[in-house]
C-alpha atoms as a printed R data frame, in Angstrom:
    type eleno elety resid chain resno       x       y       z
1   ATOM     1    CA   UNK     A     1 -14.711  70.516 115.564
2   ATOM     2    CA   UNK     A     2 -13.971  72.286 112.233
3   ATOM     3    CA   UNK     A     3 -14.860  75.933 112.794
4   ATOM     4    CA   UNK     A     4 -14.911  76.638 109.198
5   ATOM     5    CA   UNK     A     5 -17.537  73.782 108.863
6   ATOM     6    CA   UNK     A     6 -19.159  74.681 111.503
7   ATOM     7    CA   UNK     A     7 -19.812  78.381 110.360
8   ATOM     8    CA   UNK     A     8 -20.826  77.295 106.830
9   ATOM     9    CA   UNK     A     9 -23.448  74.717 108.185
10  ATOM    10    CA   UNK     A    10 -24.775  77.829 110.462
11  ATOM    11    CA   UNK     A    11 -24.652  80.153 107.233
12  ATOM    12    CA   UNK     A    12 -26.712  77.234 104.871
13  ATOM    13    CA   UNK     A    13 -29.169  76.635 108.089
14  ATOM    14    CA   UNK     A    14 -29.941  80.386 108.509
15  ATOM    15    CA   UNK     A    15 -31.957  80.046 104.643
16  ATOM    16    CA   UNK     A    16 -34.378  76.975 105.973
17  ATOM    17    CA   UNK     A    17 -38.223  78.595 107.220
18  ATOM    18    CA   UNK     A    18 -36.923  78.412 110.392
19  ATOM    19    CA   UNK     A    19 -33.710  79.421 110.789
20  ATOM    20    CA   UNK     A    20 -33.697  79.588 114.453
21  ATOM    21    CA   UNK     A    21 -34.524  76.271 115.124
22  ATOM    22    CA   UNK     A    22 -32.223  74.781 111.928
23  ATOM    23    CA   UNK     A    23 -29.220  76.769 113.614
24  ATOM    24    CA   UNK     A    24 -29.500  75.893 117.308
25  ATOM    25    CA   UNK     A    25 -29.815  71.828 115.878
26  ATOM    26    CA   UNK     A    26 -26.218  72.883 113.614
27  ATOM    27    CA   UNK     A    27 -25.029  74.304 117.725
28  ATOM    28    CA   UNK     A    28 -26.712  71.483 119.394
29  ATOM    29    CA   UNK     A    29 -24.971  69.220 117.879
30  ATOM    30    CA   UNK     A    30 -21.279  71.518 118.210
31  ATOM    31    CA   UNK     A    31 -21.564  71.496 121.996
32  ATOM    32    CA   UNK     A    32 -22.836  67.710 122.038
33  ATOM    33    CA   UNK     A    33 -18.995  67.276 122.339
34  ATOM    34    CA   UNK     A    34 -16.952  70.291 124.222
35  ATOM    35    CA   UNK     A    35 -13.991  68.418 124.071
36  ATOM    36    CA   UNK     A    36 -13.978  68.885 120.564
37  ATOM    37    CA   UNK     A    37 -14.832  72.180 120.685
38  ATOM    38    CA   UNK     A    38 -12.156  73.085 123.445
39  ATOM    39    CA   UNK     A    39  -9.689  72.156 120.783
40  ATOM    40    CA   UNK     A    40 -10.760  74.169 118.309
41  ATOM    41    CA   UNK     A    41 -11.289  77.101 120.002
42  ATOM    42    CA   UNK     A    42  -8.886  76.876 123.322
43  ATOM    43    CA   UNK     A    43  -9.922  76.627 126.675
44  ATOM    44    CA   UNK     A    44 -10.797  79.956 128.538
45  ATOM    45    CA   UNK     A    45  -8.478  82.128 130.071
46  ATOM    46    CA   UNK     A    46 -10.224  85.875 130.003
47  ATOM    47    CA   UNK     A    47 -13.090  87.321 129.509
48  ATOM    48    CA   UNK     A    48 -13.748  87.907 125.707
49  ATOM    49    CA   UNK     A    49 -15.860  87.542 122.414
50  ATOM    50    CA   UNK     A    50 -13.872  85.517 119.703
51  ATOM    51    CA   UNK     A    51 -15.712  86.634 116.270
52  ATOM    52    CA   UNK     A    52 -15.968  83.728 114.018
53  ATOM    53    CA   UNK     A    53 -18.776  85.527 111.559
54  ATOM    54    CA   UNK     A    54 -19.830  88.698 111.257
55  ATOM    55    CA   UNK     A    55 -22.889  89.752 108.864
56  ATOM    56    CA   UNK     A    56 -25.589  91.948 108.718
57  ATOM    57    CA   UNK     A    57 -27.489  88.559 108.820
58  ATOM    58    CA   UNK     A    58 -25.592  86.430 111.357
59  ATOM    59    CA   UNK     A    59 -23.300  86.850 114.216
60  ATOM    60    CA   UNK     A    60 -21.366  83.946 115.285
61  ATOM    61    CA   UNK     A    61 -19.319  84.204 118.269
62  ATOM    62    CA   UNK     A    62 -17.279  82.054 121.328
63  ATOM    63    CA   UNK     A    63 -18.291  83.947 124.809
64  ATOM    64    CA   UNK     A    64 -15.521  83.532 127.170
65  ATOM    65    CA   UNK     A    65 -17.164  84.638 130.867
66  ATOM    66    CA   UNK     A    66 -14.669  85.048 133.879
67  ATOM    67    CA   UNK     A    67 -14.918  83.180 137.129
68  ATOM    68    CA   UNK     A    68 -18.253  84.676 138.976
69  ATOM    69    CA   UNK     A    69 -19.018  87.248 136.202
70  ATOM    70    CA   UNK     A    70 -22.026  88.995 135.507
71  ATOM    71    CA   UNK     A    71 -24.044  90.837 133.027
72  ATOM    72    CA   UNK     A    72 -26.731  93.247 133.323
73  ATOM    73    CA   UNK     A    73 -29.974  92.513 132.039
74  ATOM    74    CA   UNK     A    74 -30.458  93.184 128.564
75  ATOM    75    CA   UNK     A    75 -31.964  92.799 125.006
76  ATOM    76    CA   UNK     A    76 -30.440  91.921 121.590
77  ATOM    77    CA   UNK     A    77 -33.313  93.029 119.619
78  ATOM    78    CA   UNK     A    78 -33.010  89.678 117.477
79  ATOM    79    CA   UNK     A    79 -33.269  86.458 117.995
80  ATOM    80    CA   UNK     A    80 -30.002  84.641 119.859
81  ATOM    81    CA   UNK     A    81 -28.857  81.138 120.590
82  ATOM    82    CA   UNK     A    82 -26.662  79.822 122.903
83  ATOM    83    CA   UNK     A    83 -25.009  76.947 123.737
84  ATOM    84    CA   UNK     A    84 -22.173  76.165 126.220
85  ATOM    85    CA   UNK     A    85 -19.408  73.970 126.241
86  ATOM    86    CA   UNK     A    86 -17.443  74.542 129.180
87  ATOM    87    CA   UNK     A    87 -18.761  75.573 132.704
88  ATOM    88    CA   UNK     A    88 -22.094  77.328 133.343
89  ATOM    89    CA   UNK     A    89 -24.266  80.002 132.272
90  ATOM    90    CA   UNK     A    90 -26.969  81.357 134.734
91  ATOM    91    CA   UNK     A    91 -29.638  83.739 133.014
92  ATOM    92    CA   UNK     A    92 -32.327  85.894 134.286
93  ATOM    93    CA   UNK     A    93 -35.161  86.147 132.449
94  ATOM    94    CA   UNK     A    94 -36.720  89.804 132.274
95  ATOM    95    CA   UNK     A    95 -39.837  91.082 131.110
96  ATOM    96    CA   UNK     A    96 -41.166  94.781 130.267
97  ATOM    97    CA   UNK     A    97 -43.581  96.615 133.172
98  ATOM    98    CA   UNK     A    98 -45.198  99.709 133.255
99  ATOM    99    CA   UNK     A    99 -43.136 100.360 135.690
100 ATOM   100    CA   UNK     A   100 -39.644  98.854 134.186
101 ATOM   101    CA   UNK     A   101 -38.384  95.492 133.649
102 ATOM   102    CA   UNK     A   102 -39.305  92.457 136.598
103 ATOM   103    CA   UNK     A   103 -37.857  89.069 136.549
104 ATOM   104    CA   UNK     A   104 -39.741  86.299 135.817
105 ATOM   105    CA   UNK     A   105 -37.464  83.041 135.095
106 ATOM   106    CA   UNK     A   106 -34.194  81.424 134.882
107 ATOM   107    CA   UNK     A   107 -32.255  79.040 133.362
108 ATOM   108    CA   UNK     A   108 -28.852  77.510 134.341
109 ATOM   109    CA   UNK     A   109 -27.074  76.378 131.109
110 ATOM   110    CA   UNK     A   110 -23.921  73.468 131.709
111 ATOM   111    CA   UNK     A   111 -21.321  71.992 128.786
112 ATOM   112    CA   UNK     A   112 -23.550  70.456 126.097
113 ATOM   113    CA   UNK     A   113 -26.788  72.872 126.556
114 ATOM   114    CA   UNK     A   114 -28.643  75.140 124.512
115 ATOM   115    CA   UNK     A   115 -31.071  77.777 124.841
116 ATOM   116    CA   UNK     A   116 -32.786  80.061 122.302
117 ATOM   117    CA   UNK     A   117 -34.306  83.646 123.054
118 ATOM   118    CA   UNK     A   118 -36.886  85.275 121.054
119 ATOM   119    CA   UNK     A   119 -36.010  88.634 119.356
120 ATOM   120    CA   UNK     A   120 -37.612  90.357 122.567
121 ATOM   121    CA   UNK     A   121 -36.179  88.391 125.249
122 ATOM   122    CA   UNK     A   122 -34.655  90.293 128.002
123 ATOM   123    CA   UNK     A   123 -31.874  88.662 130.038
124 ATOM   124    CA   UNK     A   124 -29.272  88.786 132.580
125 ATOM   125    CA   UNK     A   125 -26.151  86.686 132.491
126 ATOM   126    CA   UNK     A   126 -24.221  85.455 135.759
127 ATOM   127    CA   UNK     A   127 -20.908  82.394 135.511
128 ATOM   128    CA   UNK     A   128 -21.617  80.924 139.308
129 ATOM   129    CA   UNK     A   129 -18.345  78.901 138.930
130 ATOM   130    CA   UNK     A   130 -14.855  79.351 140.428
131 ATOM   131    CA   UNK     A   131 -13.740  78.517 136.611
132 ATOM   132    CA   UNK     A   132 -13.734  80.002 133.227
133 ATOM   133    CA   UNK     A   133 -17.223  79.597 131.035
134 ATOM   134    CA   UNK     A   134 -17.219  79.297 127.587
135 ATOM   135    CA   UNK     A   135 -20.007  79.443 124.797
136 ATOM   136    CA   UNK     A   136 -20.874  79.567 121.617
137 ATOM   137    CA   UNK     A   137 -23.729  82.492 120.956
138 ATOM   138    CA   UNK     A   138 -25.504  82.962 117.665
139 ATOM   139    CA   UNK     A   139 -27.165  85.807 116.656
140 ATOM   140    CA   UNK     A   140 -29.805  86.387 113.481
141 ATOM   141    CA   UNK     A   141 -28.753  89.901 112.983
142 ATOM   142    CA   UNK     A   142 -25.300  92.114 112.897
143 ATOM   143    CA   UNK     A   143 -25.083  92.091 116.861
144 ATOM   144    CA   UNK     A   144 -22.454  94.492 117.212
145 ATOM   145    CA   UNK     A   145 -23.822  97.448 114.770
146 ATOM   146    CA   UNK     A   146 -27.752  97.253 116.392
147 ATOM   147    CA   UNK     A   147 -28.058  99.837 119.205
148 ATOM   148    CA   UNK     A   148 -30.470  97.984 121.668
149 ATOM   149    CA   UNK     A   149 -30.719  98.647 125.800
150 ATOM   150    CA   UNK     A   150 -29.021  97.361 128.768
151 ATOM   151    CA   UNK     A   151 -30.402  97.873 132.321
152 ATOM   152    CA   UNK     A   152 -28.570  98.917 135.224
153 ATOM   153    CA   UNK     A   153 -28.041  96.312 137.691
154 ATOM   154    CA   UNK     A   154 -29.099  98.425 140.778
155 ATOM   155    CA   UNK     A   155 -31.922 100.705 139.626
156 ATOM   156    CA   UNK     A   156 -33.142  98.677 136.712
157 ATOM   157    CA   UNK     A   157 -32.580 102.385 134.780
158 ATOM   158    CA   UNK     A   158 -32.954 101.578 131.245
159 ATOM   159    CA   UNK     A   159 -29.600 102.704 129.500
160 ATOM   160    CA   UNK     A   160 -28.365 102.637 125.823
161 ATOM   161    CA   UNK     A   161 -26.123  99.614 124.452
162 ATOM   162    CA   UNK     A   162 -23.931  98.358 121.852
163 ATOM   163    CA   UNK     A   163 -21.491  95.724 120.566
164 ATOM   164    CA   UNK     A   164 -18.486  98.223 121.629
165 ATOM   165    CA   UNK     A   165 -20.537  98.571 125.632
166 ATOM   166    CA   UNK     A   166 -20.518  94.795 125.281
167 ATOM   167    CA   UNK     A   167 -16.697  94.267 124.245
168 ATOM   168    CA   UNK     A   168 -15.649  97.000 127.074
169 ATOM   169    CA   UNK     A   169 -17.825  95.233 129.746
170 ATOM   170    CA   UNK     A   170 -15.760  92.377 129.062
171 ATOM   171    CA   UNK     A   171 -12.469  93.935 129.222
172 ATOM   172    CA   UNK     A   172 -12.776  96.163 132.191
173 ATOM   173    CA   UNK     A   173 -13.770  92.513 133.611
174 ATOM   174    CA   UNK     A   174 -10.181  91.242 132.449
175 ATOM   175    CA   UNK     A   175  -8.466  94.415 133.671
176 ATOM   176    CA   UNK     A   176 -10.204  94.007 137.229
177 ATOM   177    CA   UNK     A   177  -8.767  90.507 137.421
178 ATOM   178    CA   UNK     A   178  -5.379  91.755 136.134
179 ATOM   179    CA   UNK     A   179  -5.438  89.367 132.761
């Protein structure tokens, strides 16, 4: 996998009608062979969020999740792809009550899937394995400078969140494994 062809084929898909769709065929076809991808981007060994573009636009980024992590439910407040290429990525699906959020569905992603969430998706994130997951998420908007919400896990409690809540979340998760 060529990263820097892989980034400009994301950037030239995000101008067709639907850029969505035109993107997550550009991923699609990335993950179609995680050995390839593995050697372009490394094989996981924290918890982490490699940048590979970063635009007001488009957010392109590897999502390295630690054995048995987890991530509260929440929203992006765009639209997101993502598409895995080593291990397994559980979600959640949430939606909006008048009483909160409830969960109504799930999907398990494995090496070679993809998914794509509408700009008001709500969702939870959960690596069942004993191993290191990694995948490739793609975002149509500057994901880490849009304030958006995260819930807590326990009480569902709506809560503020960021780019910088989601980079910490991910290194306390290092630091608790002592990586």
């Amino acid at each position: 996998m060529d990263i820097d062809r892989f980034i400009a084929d994301c950037i030239a898909a995000s101008q067709e009608t639907d850029a969505q769709a035109a993107i997550n065929d550009v991923l699609a076809r990335a993950v179609s062979e995680p050995a390839a991808v593995l050697a372009a981007l490394g094989e996981p060994d924290k918890a982490g969020l490699n940048v590979l573009l970063s635009s007001p636009t488009l957010t392109i980024f590897a999502a390295t999740w630690t054995p048995q992590m987890n991530l509260m439910p929440h929203n992006h407040l765009m639209w997101a792809n993502i598409g895995i290429y080593t291990g397994r990525e559980d979600n959640i699906f949430w939606k909006r009550t008048p009483e909160g959020i409830k969960a109504f569905g799930a999907e398990a992603l494995f090496a070679k899937d993809t998914t794509m969430l509408r700009e008001d998706a709500v969702h939870s994130v959960t690596n069942p394995l004993q191993r290191f997951t990694g995948g490739i998420h793609i975002y149509g908007g500057d994901f880490f400078d849009t304030r958006r919400s995260q819930w807590n896990p326990e009480t569902l409690e709506e809560e503020p969140s960021d780019g910088a809540r989601i980079r910490d979340i991910f290194q306390r998760e290092n630091e608790r494994l002592g990586l």
